[in-house]
Amino acid sequence: MLPGSESTAAAGASCSSGVEIDQTEALLQHLAMKGSICFHHIAVWHQASWMGVVDHHTLVYEYFSERRLRSLKIDWGKDGFFFADGSEDPCPAGDVLSRKMCRVTGMEVCQQLERVTWKKYDLMKWNCQQFCRHMFEQVPEVYTGSGIFSRYFQDEGDRTSPPAPIFVGVAPSFIRAMCKCETLFAYENPKHGSIKPRLANSPAMAPSTSSMVLGAAATAWFTGLAFTAPGQVRTAPAQARPGNVRGARAQSGSTGFSGATALGGVCVTMALARGGKSMRKALSQDELKKMVGYKAVDDYVQSGTVIGLGTGSTAAFAVERVGEKLKSGELKDIIAIPTSIRTQEQAESLGIPLATLDTHSDLDVAIDGADEVDPALNLVKGGGGALFREKIVEMCAKKFIVIVDESKLCDGLGPGFPVPVEIVPFCHEHTMRKIASLPALKGCEPVLRLGDVANNQPDGDEPAVTDNGNYIVDLKFTSPISDPVAAGEQLKATVGVVDHGLFTSMTTACIIAGKEGIIVKD
Ligand SMILES: O=C[C@H](O)[C@H](O)[C@H](O)COP(=O)(O)O
């Protein structure tokens, strides 16, 4: 028996969840052997794989063999290809995301697949969703009129069966609408195996043929299933197919994340509609931070370079990615300059070779987060108390890449996030008064940071102390700083000030993750 057939493939397993053996060759061989088979439907399924937020996408080709509905499911992930061919539910924990009728042979799919097997898995550029979408779009939608009844009479290799007589005289649009959803019902039909449908608002479908037809018609009517022309890629609304990204986009309005493609192809559950109530799941802020952290390293860090490692919850993902790529051998000969003790410790734990500016003061690139980013890519930094080391390191880098989620964007620096300033402890109250009197900072309220230096909340009684043994004063503004460059210059000229969190004219590019996707501003 071929590897990957239903008796050997783990049901529901997916590459992204850690399949051990890449089955590329076995899959191509399997498709070649089934070269004359005709797949009648192609579908993309998705299933939650991480805290119910990030989905894994699976490609499913459906066909009939020995009068049973079967599916060839293909998973793509960081461990390669994995497949299963059988009459079982292709994704027991998943839902149909997109689905269309087609007429494509096993050999054609084999050839389409061969054209992409050279590509390496890439979380941002070639992940499971992008693979599924690519393969899905390779196959033209073909309306054949072969509805649920005609499929009783069709079988593997039979590409010419006419539509069942029952459809004669029925309006074509009705037939198309019915065919649109009938396959979901067909999964439930005992004659077609044990696959259960997952159709939103219809948890328990009647298995009889008549109720299936009525149910299909009613569902088509009430959910407004697309009565579109053949050849179009039609997608039912979110209510009809839970988690349908395109449907969700069409209905989403402006709340939350509106589409998987809008987020650089990273798999996102956009919307689930069950029981008439929309349950929208957006990517968590951490997930957005991870995306930009990973992308910055993937796009800007090369082997043999000296890099600056920023500080904070976003930069930590970039550090993680560097460690991962060094471990896998994808990156070699990196020397990193950390911008805080926290980052140093993280980098050490990941085996990243470290140095200081004393020995390596020409950096190729530095990657760091920010607390605020204005339209000119001026920044406020230092929410985590690391502004001095960040600035001295990032000033030495040929490229300074800023990574943020869109919550950090602002029209003007100041009111959205207090500007941190590192001052020496000696006579710090005097220094704070001097700062408050600076013309370019007019109207600011200086607040000494207490407790944990890594945040600007008053979570202690003692002054927060930086890695350099200094204090932080957070400057609160009620209106935007009109001239951040002048503000920075005046702060820097104040005796007692070590450095400040205004990072002006330093940013090479800013990678931003948000509901419109990942964008890079430079
Ligand atoms: O001192 C901390 C740094 O300036 C951080 O880059 C900044 O606070 C952003 O941190 P996070 O990515 O955790 O929001």
Coordinates of C-alpha atoms and ligand atoms in Angstrom, one line a residue:
M1 CA 0.0 0.0 0.0
L2 CA 1.2 3.4 -0.9
P3 CA 2.5 5.6 1.9
G4 CA -0.1 8.2 2.6
S5 CA -3.1 6.0 1.8
E6 CA -5.8 6.0 4.4
S7 CA -4.4 3.1 6.4
T8 CA -1.0 4.7 6.8
A9 CA -1.7 8.4 7.0
A10 CA -2.6 9.8 10.3
A11 CA -6.0 11.3 10.1
G12 CA -6.0 15.0 10.6
A13 CA -2.3 15.2 10.7
S14 CA -0.8 18.3 9.2
C15 CA 2.6 19.3 8.3
S16 CA 2.5 22.4 10.4
S17 CA 1.9 20.3 13.4
G18 CA 5.0 18.3 13.0
V19 CA 4.8 15.5 10.4
E20 CA 8.1 13.7 10.5
I21 CA 8.6 12.5 7.0
D22 CA 8.3 14.6 3.9
Q23 CA 6.2 12.6 1.4
T24 CA 6.8 14.7 -1.7
E25 CA 8.0 11.8 -3.8
A26 CA 5.4 9.4 -2.6
L27 CA 2.7 12.0 -3.3
L28 CA 3.9 12.6 -6.9
Q29 CA 4.1 8.8 -7.4
H30 CA 0.6 8.4 -6.0
L31 CA -0.8 11.1 -8.3
A32 CA 1.0 9.6 -11.3
M33 CA -0.4 6.2 -10.6
K34 CA -3.9 7.7 -10.4
G35 CA -3.1 9.7 -13.5
S36 CA -6.5 9.1 -15.2
I37 CA -8.6 9.8 -12.1
C38 CA -10.9 12.8 -12.4
F39 CA -11.2 15.1 -9.5
H40 CA -14.6 16.7 -9.4
H41 CA -14.0 19.2 -6.7
I42 CA -11.1 21.0 -5.2
A43 CA -11.4 22.5 -1.8
V44 CA -9.4 24.3 0.8
W45 CA -10.1 23.4 4.4
H46 CA -8.8 25.1 7.4
Q47 CA -8.5 24.1 11.0
A48 CA -7.4 25.9 14.1
S49 CA -4.0 24.9 15.1
W50 CA -2.8 27.5 17.5
M51 CA -5.1 28.8 20.3
G52 CA -7.9 28.8 17.8
V53 CA -6.4 31.7 16.0
V54 CA -4.0 30.7 13.4
D55 CA -5.2 28.0 11.0
H56 CA -3.7 25.3 9.1
H57 CA -4.9 25.0 5.5
T58 CA -5.3 21.7 3.7
L59 CA -5.9 21.1 0.1
V60 CA -8.5 18.5 -0.8
Y61 CA -9.3 17.0 -4.2
E62 CA -12.5 15.0 -4.2
Y63 CA -13.3 12.1 -6.5
F64 CA -15.4 9.0 -6.7
S65 CA -14.1 5.5 -6.6
E66 CA -16.2 2.4 -6.3
R67 CA -19.2 4.7 -5.8
R68 CA -17.7 6.2 -2.7
L69 CA -16.7 9.8 -2.3
R70 CA -13.0 9.9 -1.6
S71 CA -10.6 12.7 -1.0
L72 CA -7.0 13.2 -1.6
K73 CA -5.8 15.7 1.0
I74 CA -2.5 17.4 0.8
D75 CA -0.8 19.2 3.6
W76 CA 2.1 21.6 3.1
G77 CA 4.2 22.8 6.0
K78 CA 7.7 23.3 7.3
D79 CA 8.3 19.6 7.3
G80 CA 7.3 19.2 3.7
F81 CA 4.3 17.5 2.0
F82 CA 2.0 15.0 3.7
F83 CA -1.0 13.4 2.1
A84 CA -3.8 11.0 2.7
D85 CA -6.1 9.4 0.2
G86 CA -9.3 7.8 1.5
S87 CA -13.0 8.0 2.1
E88 CA -12.6 9.4 5.6
D89 CA -13.3 13.0 6.6
P90 CA -10.3 14.8 5.2
C91 CA -10.1 17.3 8.1
P92 CA -12.1 16.1 11.2
A93 CA -11.5 19.3 13.0
G94 CA -11.7 21.6 10.0
D95 CA -14.2 23.5 7.9
V96 CA -14.4 24.2 4.2
L97 CA -12.9 27.5 3.3
S98 CA -13.2 27.5 -0.5
R99 CA -14.5 24.9 -2.8
K100 CA -15.3 24.7 -6.5
M101 CA -16.3 22.2 -9.1
C102 CA -13.6 21.2 -11.5
R103 CA -12.5 18.5 -13.9
V104 CA -8.8 17.9 -13.4
T105 CA -6.9 14.6 -13.7
G106 CA -4.5 13.1 -11.3
M107 CA -1.7 13.6 -13.9
E108 CA -2.6 17.3 -14.2
V109 CA -2.4 17.8 -10.5
C110 CA 0.9 15.9 -10.4
Q111 CA 2.3 18.3 -13.0
Q112 CA 1.0 21.3 -11.2
L113 CA 2.5 20.0 -8.0
E114 CA 5.9 19.3 -9.6
R115 CA 6.1 22.9 -10.5
V116 CA 6.2 23.9 -6.8
T117 CA 8.0 21.1 -5.1
W118 CA 11.3 23.0 -5.4
K119 CA 10.0 25.8 -3.2
K120 CA 11.0 25.9 0.4
Y121 CA 8.5 26.4 3.2
D122 CA 8.4 30.1 4.2
L123 CA 6.1 31.3 7.0
M124 CA 5.6 34.6 5.2
K125 CA 5.9 33.8 1.5
W126 CA 5.1 30.2 1.0
N127 CA 3.0 28.8 3.8
C128 CA 0.2 26.3 3.9
Q129 CA -2.4 28.9 2.9
Q130 CA -0.4 30.3 0.0
F131 CA 0.3 26.8 -1.2
C132 CA -3.4 25.9 -1.1
R133 CA -4.5 29.1 -2.7
H134 CA -1.9 28.6 -5.5
M135 CA -3.0 25.1 -6.3
F136 CA -6.7 26.1 -6.0
E137 CA -6.2 28.8 -8.5
Q138 CA -4.4 26.5 -10.9
V139 CA -7.6 24.6 -11.4
P140 CA -10.4 26.3 -13.4
E141 CA -13.9 26.1 -12.1
V142 CA -15.9 24.0 -14.4
Y143 CA -19.7 23.7 -14.0
T144 CA -20.5 20.2 -15.3
G145 CA -24.1 19.9 -14.1
S146 CA -23.0 16.8 -12.2
G147 CA -24.9 17.2 -9.1
I148 CA -25.4 14.9 -6.2
F149 CA -27.5 12.4 -8.1
S150 CA -25.4 12.2 -11.1
R151 CA -22.5 11.5 -8.8
Y152 CA -24.1 8.3 -7.7
F153 CA -23.5 7.1 -11.2
Q154 CA -20.1 8.6 -11.7
D155 CA -16.9 6.9 -10.8
E156 CA -13.2 7.2 -11.0
G157 CA -12.1 7.7 -14.6
D158 CA -15.6 8.5 -15.8
R159 CA -15.4 12.0 -17.1
T160 CA -18.3 12.0 -19.4
S161 CA -21.3 11.1 -17.4
P162 CA -24.2 13.4 -18.3
P163 CA -26.1 15.2 -15.6
A164 CA -28.8 13.0 -13.9
P165 CA -32.2 13.2 -15.5
I166 CA -33.6 14.6 -12.4
F167 CA -32.1 17.9 -13.3
V168 CA -33.8 18.1 -16.6
G169 CA -36.1 21.1 -16.8
V170 CA -34.8 22.7 -13.6
A171 CA -33.5 26.2 -13.9
P172 CA -29.7 26.1 -14.5
S173 CA -29.1 28.7 -11.8
F174 CA -31.0 26.6 -9.3
I175 CA -28.9 23.6 -10.3
R176 CA -25.8 25.5 -9.9
A177 CA -26.8 26.8 -6.5
M178 CA -27.7 23.3 -5.4
C179 CA -24.5 21.9 -6.7
K180 CA -22.7 24.5 -4.8
C181 CA -23.8 23.1 -1.5
E182 CA -24.8 19.6 -2.3
T183 CA -21.3 18.3 -1.8
L184 CA -21.4 19.3 1.8
F185 CA -24.5 17.2 2.1
A186 CA -23.0 14.5 0.1
Y187 CA -20.4 14.0 2.7
E188 CA -23.1 13.0 5.1
N189 CA -24.7 10.6 2.8
P190 CA -24.0 7.1 4.0
K191 CA -23.6 5.9 0.4
H192 CA -20.7 8.2 0.1
G193 CA -18.9 7.2 3.2
S194 CA -18.8 8.5 6.7
I195 CA -17.8 12.0 6.1
K196 CA -19.8 14.5 8.1
P197 CA -20.5 17.9 6.8
R198 CA -19.8 21.0 8.7
L199 CA -22.1 23.7 7.4
A200 CA -22.7 26.7 9.6
N201 CA -26.2 26.8 11.2
S202 CA -26.9 23.3 10.0
P203 CA -25.2 21.0 12.4
A204 CA -27.5 18.1 11.8
M205 CA -28.5 17.5 8.2
A206 CA -31.1 14.9 7.3
P207 CA -29.4 12.1 5.4
S208 CA -32.2 11.2 3.1
T209 CA -31.9 12.2 -0.5
S210 CA -35.1 14.3 -0.5
S211 CA -34.2 16.2 2.5
M212 CA -30.7 16.8 1.1
V213 CA -32.2 18.3 -2.0
L214 CA -34.7 20.4 0.0
G215 CA -32.0 21.4 2.4
A216 CA -29.6 22.3 -0.4
A217 CA -32.3 24.5 -2.1
A218 CA -33.3 26.1 1.2
T219 CA -29.7 26.8 2.1
A220 CA -29.0 28.2 -1.3
W221 CA -32.0 30.5 -1.0
F222 CA -31.5 31.6 2.6
T223 CA -27.8 32.1 2.5
G224 CA -27.7 33.8 -0.8
L225 CA -25.3 31.3 -2.4
A226 CA -23.7 32.7 -5.5
F227 CA -25.8 32.2 -8.6
T228 CA -22.8 33.2 -10.7
A229 CA -21.7 32.3 -14.1
P230 CA -19.6 29.2 -14.8
G231 CA -16.0 29.9 -14.8
Q232 CA -16.0 32.3 -11.9
V233 CA -14.5 31.2 -8.7
R234 CA -17.5 31.4 -6.5
T235 CA -17.4 31.5 -2.8
A236 CA -20.4 31.3 -0.5
P237 CA -20.9 33.9 2.2
A238 CA -19.4 33.4 5.6
Q239 CA -22.7 32.1 7.0
A240 CA -22.7 29.3 4.5
R241 CA -19.1 28.2 5.1
P242 CA -17.7 29.0 8.5
G243 CA -14.3 30.6 8.4
N244 CA -14.7 31.5 4.7
V245 CA -12.1 34.2 4.3
R246 CA -13.5 35.7 1.1
G247 CA -16.9 35.6 2.5
A248 CA -15.8 37.2 5.7
R249 CA -13.9 39.9 3.8
A250 CA -17.0 40.8 1.8
Q251 CA -19.0 41.2 5.0
S252 CA -16.5 42.2 7.5
G253 CA -16.8 46.0 7.4
S254 CA -13.9 47.5 9.2
T255 CA -13.8 45.5 12.4
G256 CA -10.9 43.2 13.0
F257 CA -8.8 41.6 10.3
S258 CA -10.5 41.3 7.0
G259 CA -8.6 38.7 5.1
A260 CA -5.9 36.2 5.1
T261 CA -4.2 37.6 2.1
A262 CA -4.3 41.0 3.7
L263 CA -1.9 39.7 6.2
G264 CA 0.9 38.7 3.9
G265 CA -0.7 35.3 3.4
V266 CA -0.3 34.2 7.0
C267 CA -3.2 32.0 7.9
V268 CA -5.8 33.8 9.9
T269 CA -9.2 32.9 11.0
M270 CA -11.1 36.0 10.0
A271 CA -14.7 35.3 11.0
L272 CA -16.9 32.5 12.0
A273 CA -20.6 32.8 11.8
R274 CA -22.5 30.3 13.8
G275 CA -26.1 30.5 14.9
G276 CA -26.4 33.9 13.2
K277 CA -23.8 35.4 15.5
S278 CA -20.5 36.5 14.1
M279 CA -17.5 35.4 16.2
R280 CA -14.6 37.4 14.8
K281 CA -11.1 36.3 15.7
A282 CA -8.3 38.7 14.9
L283 CA -4.7 37.9 15.2
S284 CA -3.4 38.6 18.6
Q285 CA -0.9 41.4 19.1
D286 CA 1.8 38.8 19.8
E287 CA 1.1 37.1 16.5
L288 CA 1.5 40.4 14.7
K289 CA 4.7 41.0 16.5
K290 CA 6.0 37.6 15.5
M291 CA 5.2 38.2 11.9
V292 CA 7.1 41.4 11.7
G293 CA 10.0 40.1 13.8
Y294 CA 10.4 37.1 11.6
K295 CA 10.0 39.1 8.4
A296 CA 12.6 41.6 9.4
V297 CA 15.1 38.8 9.9
D298 CA 14.1 36.9 6.8
D299 CA 14.4 40.1 4.6
Y300 CA 17.3 41.9 6.1
V301 CA 19.7 39.5 7.9
Q302 CA 22.3 37.7 5.9
S303 CA 25.0 35.3 6.8
G304 CA 28.4 36.8 7.7
T305 CA 26.9 40.1 9.0
V306 CA 27.0 42.0 12.2
I307 CA 23.5 42.8 13.5
G308 CA 22.0 44.8 16.3
L309 CA 19.3 43.1 18.4
G310 CA 16.7 45.4 19.8
T311 CA 14.8 45.1 23.1
G312 CA 11.1 44.5 23.8
S313 CA 8.4 42.1 23.1
T314 CA 8.5 42.7 19.3
A315 CA 12.3 42.6 19.0
A316 CA 12.3 39.3 21.0
F317 CA 10.6 37.6 18.0
A318 CA 13.4 38.8 15.7
V319 CA 16.0 37.5 18.2
E320 CA 14.1 34.2 18.3
R321 CA 14.2 34.0 14.5
V322 CA 17.9 34.7 14.3
G323 CA 18.4 31.9 16.8
E324 CA 16.2 29.5 14.8
K325 CA 18.0 30.3 11.5
L326 CA 21.4 29.9 13.1
K327 CA 20.4 26.6 14.5
S328 CA 19.0 25.3 11.2
G329 CA 22.1 26.5 9.4
E330 CA 20.2 28.9 7.2
L331 CA 22.2 31.7 8.8
K332 CA 25.9 31.4 9.5
D333 CA 28.7 33.6 10.9
I334 CA 26.4 36.1 12.6
I335 CA 27.7 38.4 15.3
A336 CA 25.1 40.2 17.3
I337 CA 25.2 43.3 19.5
P338 CA 22.4 43.2 22.1
T339 CA 20.7 46.4 23.3
S340 CA 19.9 45.3 26.8
I341 CA 20.8 42.7 29.4
R342 CA 17.4 41.0 28.6
T343 CA 18.2 40.7 25.0
Q344 CA 21.7 39.6 25.7
E345 CA 20.3 36.8 27.9
Q346 CA 17.8 35.7 25.3
A347 CA 20.4 35.7 22.6
E348 CA 22.8 33.7 24.8
S349 CA 20.1 31.2 25.5
L350 CA 19.7 30.7 21.7
G351 CA 23.4 30.4 21.0
I352 CA 23.7 33.6 19.1
P353 CA 27.3 34.8 19.1
L354 CA 27.5 38.2 20.8
A355 CA 29.9 41.1 20.8
T356 CA 29.9 44.7 21.9
L357 CA 30.4 48.0 20.0
D358 CA 33.9 48.0 21.5
T359 CA 35.0 45.3 19.0
H360 CA 32.3 45.6 16.4
S361 CA 31.0 49.1 15.8
D362 CA 30.0 48.8 12.1
L363 CA 26.7 47.0 12.0
D364 CA 25.0 45.9 8.8
V365 CA 21.6 46.1 10.2
A366 CA 19.7 46.6 13.5
I367 CA 16.2 45.4 14.2
D368 CA 14.1 46.9 16.9
G369 CA 10.5 47.7 18.0
A370 CA 9.1 51.1 18.9
D371 CA 6.5 52.6 21.1
E372 CA 5.3 55.2 18.5
V373 CA 6.0 55.8 14.9
D374 CA 5.0 59.0 13.1
P375 CA 4.4 59.4 9.4
A376 CA 8.0 60.5 8.9
L377 CA 9.1 57.3 10.7
N378 CA 10.4 59.2 13.7
L379 CA 10.0 57.1 16.7
V380 CA 9.4 57.1 20.4
K381 CA 11.4 54.4 22.1
G382 CA 12.3 53.4 25.6
G383 CA 9.1 52.1 26.9
G384 CA 11.2 49.1 28.0
G385 CA 13.9 51.3 29.5
A386 CA 16.5 50.3 27.0
L387 CA 16.6 53.5 24.9
F388 CA 20.3 54.5 25.5
R389 CA 21.8 51.1 24.5
E390 CA 19.3 50.9 21.6
K391 CA 20.2 54.3 20.3
I392 CA 24.0 53.9 20.5
V393 CA 23.8 50.5 18.8
E394 CA 21.2 51.5 16.2
M395 CA 23.1 54.7 15.3
C396 CA 26.0 52.4 14.3
A397 CA 23.9 50.3 11.8
K398 CA 23.8 50.9 8.1
K399 CA 20.2 49.9 8.2
F400 CA 17.8 50.3 11.1
I401 CA 14.7 48.3 10.6
V402 CA 11.7 49.1 12.9
I403 CA 9.1 46.4 13.5
V404 CA 5.7 47.3 14.9
D405 CA 2.1 46.4 14.8
E406 CA -0.2 49.1 13.6
S407 CA -1.2 50.1 17.1
K408 CA 2.1 52.0 17.3
L409 CA 1.3 54.3 14.4
C410 CA 0.4 57.9 15.3
D411 CA 0.0 61.2 13.6
G412 CA 2.3 63.0 15.9
L413 CA 4.7 61.8 18.7
G414 CA 3.9 62.5 22.3
P415 CA 0.3 62.2 23.4
G416 CA 0.0 58.5 22.6
F417 CA 3.0 57.4 24.5
P418 CA 5.1 59.3 27.1
V419 CA 8.6 60.0 25.8
P420 CA 11.2 58.3 28.0
V421 CA 14.4 60.1 28.9
E422 CA 17.3 58.5 30.7
I423 CA 18.8 60.8 33.3
V424 CA 21.6 60.3 35.9
P425 CA 20.3 59.8 39.4
F426 CA 22.4 62.7 40.8
C427 CA 20.0 65.6 41.4
H428 CA 17.4 64.0 39.2
E429 CA 14.6 66.3 40.4
H430 CA 16.6 69.3 39.3
T431 CA 17.1 67.7 35.9
M432 CA 13.4 66.9 35.6
R433 CA 12.6 70.6 36.2
K434 CA 15.2 71.6 33.6
I435 CA 13.6 69.2 31.1
A436 CA 10.1 70.6 31.8
S437 CA 11.3 74.1 31.0
L438 CA 12.8 73.3 27.6
P439 CA 11.0 75.3 24.9
A440 CA 10.6 72.5 22.4
L441 CA 9.0 70.4 25.2
K442 CA 6.6 73.0 26.4
G443 CA 3.6 71.6 28.3
C444 CA 5.1 68.3 29.1
E445 CA 4.8 66.7 32.5
P446 CA 7.9 64.7 33.6
V447 CA 7.1 61.6 35.7
L448 CA 9.9 59.6 37.3
R449 CA 9.5 56.0 36.4
L450 CA 9.1 53.8 39.5
G451 CA 9.3 50.1 40.0
D452 CA 10.1 47.9 37.0
V453 CA 12.2 49.7 34.4
A454 CA 10.8 47.6 31.6
N455 CA 7.4 49.4 31.6
N456 CA 6.2 52.9 32.4
Q457 CA 3.5 51.9 34.9
P458 CA 4.0 53.0 38.5
D459 CA 4.5 49.5 39.8
G460 CA 6.8 50.2 42.7
D461 CA 8.0 52.8 45.1
E462 CA 11.6 53.0 44.2
P463 CA 12.9 54.7 41.0
A464 CA 13.4 52.3 38.2
V465 CA 17.0 51.7 37.3
T466 CA 18.3 51.1 33.8
D467 CA 20.9 48.6 32.7
N468 CA 23.3 51.6 32.9
G469 CA 22.4 52.4 36.5
N470 CA 20.3 55.5 35.6
Y471 CA 16.8 56.7 36.1
I472 CA 14.0 57.1 33.5
V473 CA 11.7 60.1 33.4
D474 CA 8.6 59.7 31.2
L475 CA 7.4 62.9 29.6
K476 CA 3.7 63.1 29.2
F477 CA 2.2 65.3 26.5
T478 CA -1.4 66.3 25.7
S479 CA -0.6 67.4 22.2
P480 CA 1.9 66.3 19.6
I481 CA 5.4 67.5 19.8
S482 CA 5.6 70.0 17.0
D483 CA 9.3 69.6 16.3
P484 CA 10.7 66.2 17.5
V485 CA 14.2 67.0 16.1
A486 CA 14.4 70.2 18.1
A487 CA 13.0 68.5 21.2
G488 CA 15.7 65.8 20.9
E489 CA 18.4 68.3 20.5
Q490 CA 17.4 70.3 23.5
L491 CA 17.1 67.2 25.6
K492 CA 20.5 66.0 24.6
A493 CA 22.0 69.4 25.5
T494 CA 20.6 69.2 29.0
V495 CA 23.2 68.3 31.6
G496 CA 22.0 65.3 33.5
V497 CA 20.3 63.8 30.5
V498 CA 22.0 60.6 29.2
D499 CA 19.8 60.2 26.2
H500 CA 16.2 60.3 25.1
G501 CA 13.6 58.2 23.4
L502 CA 13.1 60.4 20.4
F503 CA 14.7 58.5 17.5
T504 CA 14.4 60.9 14.6
S505 CA 15.7 60.4 11.1
M506 CA 17.2 57.0 12.0
T507 CA 14.7 54.6 10.5
T508 CA 15.6 52.8 7.2
A509 CA 12.4 50.9 6.9
C510 CA 9.4 50.2 9.2
I511 CA 7.6 46.9 8.9
I512 CA 4.1 47.2 10.1
A513 CA 1.5 44.4 10.7
G514 CA -2.1 45.3 10.7
K515 CA -5.5 44.6 9.3
E516 CA -4.4 45.7 5.8
G517 CA -1.6 43.2 5.9
I518 CA 2.1 43.7 6.4
I519 CA 3.4 46.8 4.9
V520 CA 6.9 48.1 4.7
K521 CA 7.4 51.8 4.8
D522 CA 10.8 53.4 4.0
Ligands
LIG1 O1 13.1 50.1 25.7 C1 12.4 49.4 24.9 C2 12.3 49.6 23.5 O2 12.5 50.9 23.1 C3 11.3 48.9 22.8 O3 11.7 48.7 21.5 C4 9.9 49.6 22.7 O4 9.5 49.9 24.0 C5 8.9 48.7 22.1 O5 8.7 47.6 22.8 P1 7.6 46.5 22.5 O6 8.0 45.8 21.2 O7 7.6 45.6 23.6 O8 6.3 47.2 22.3

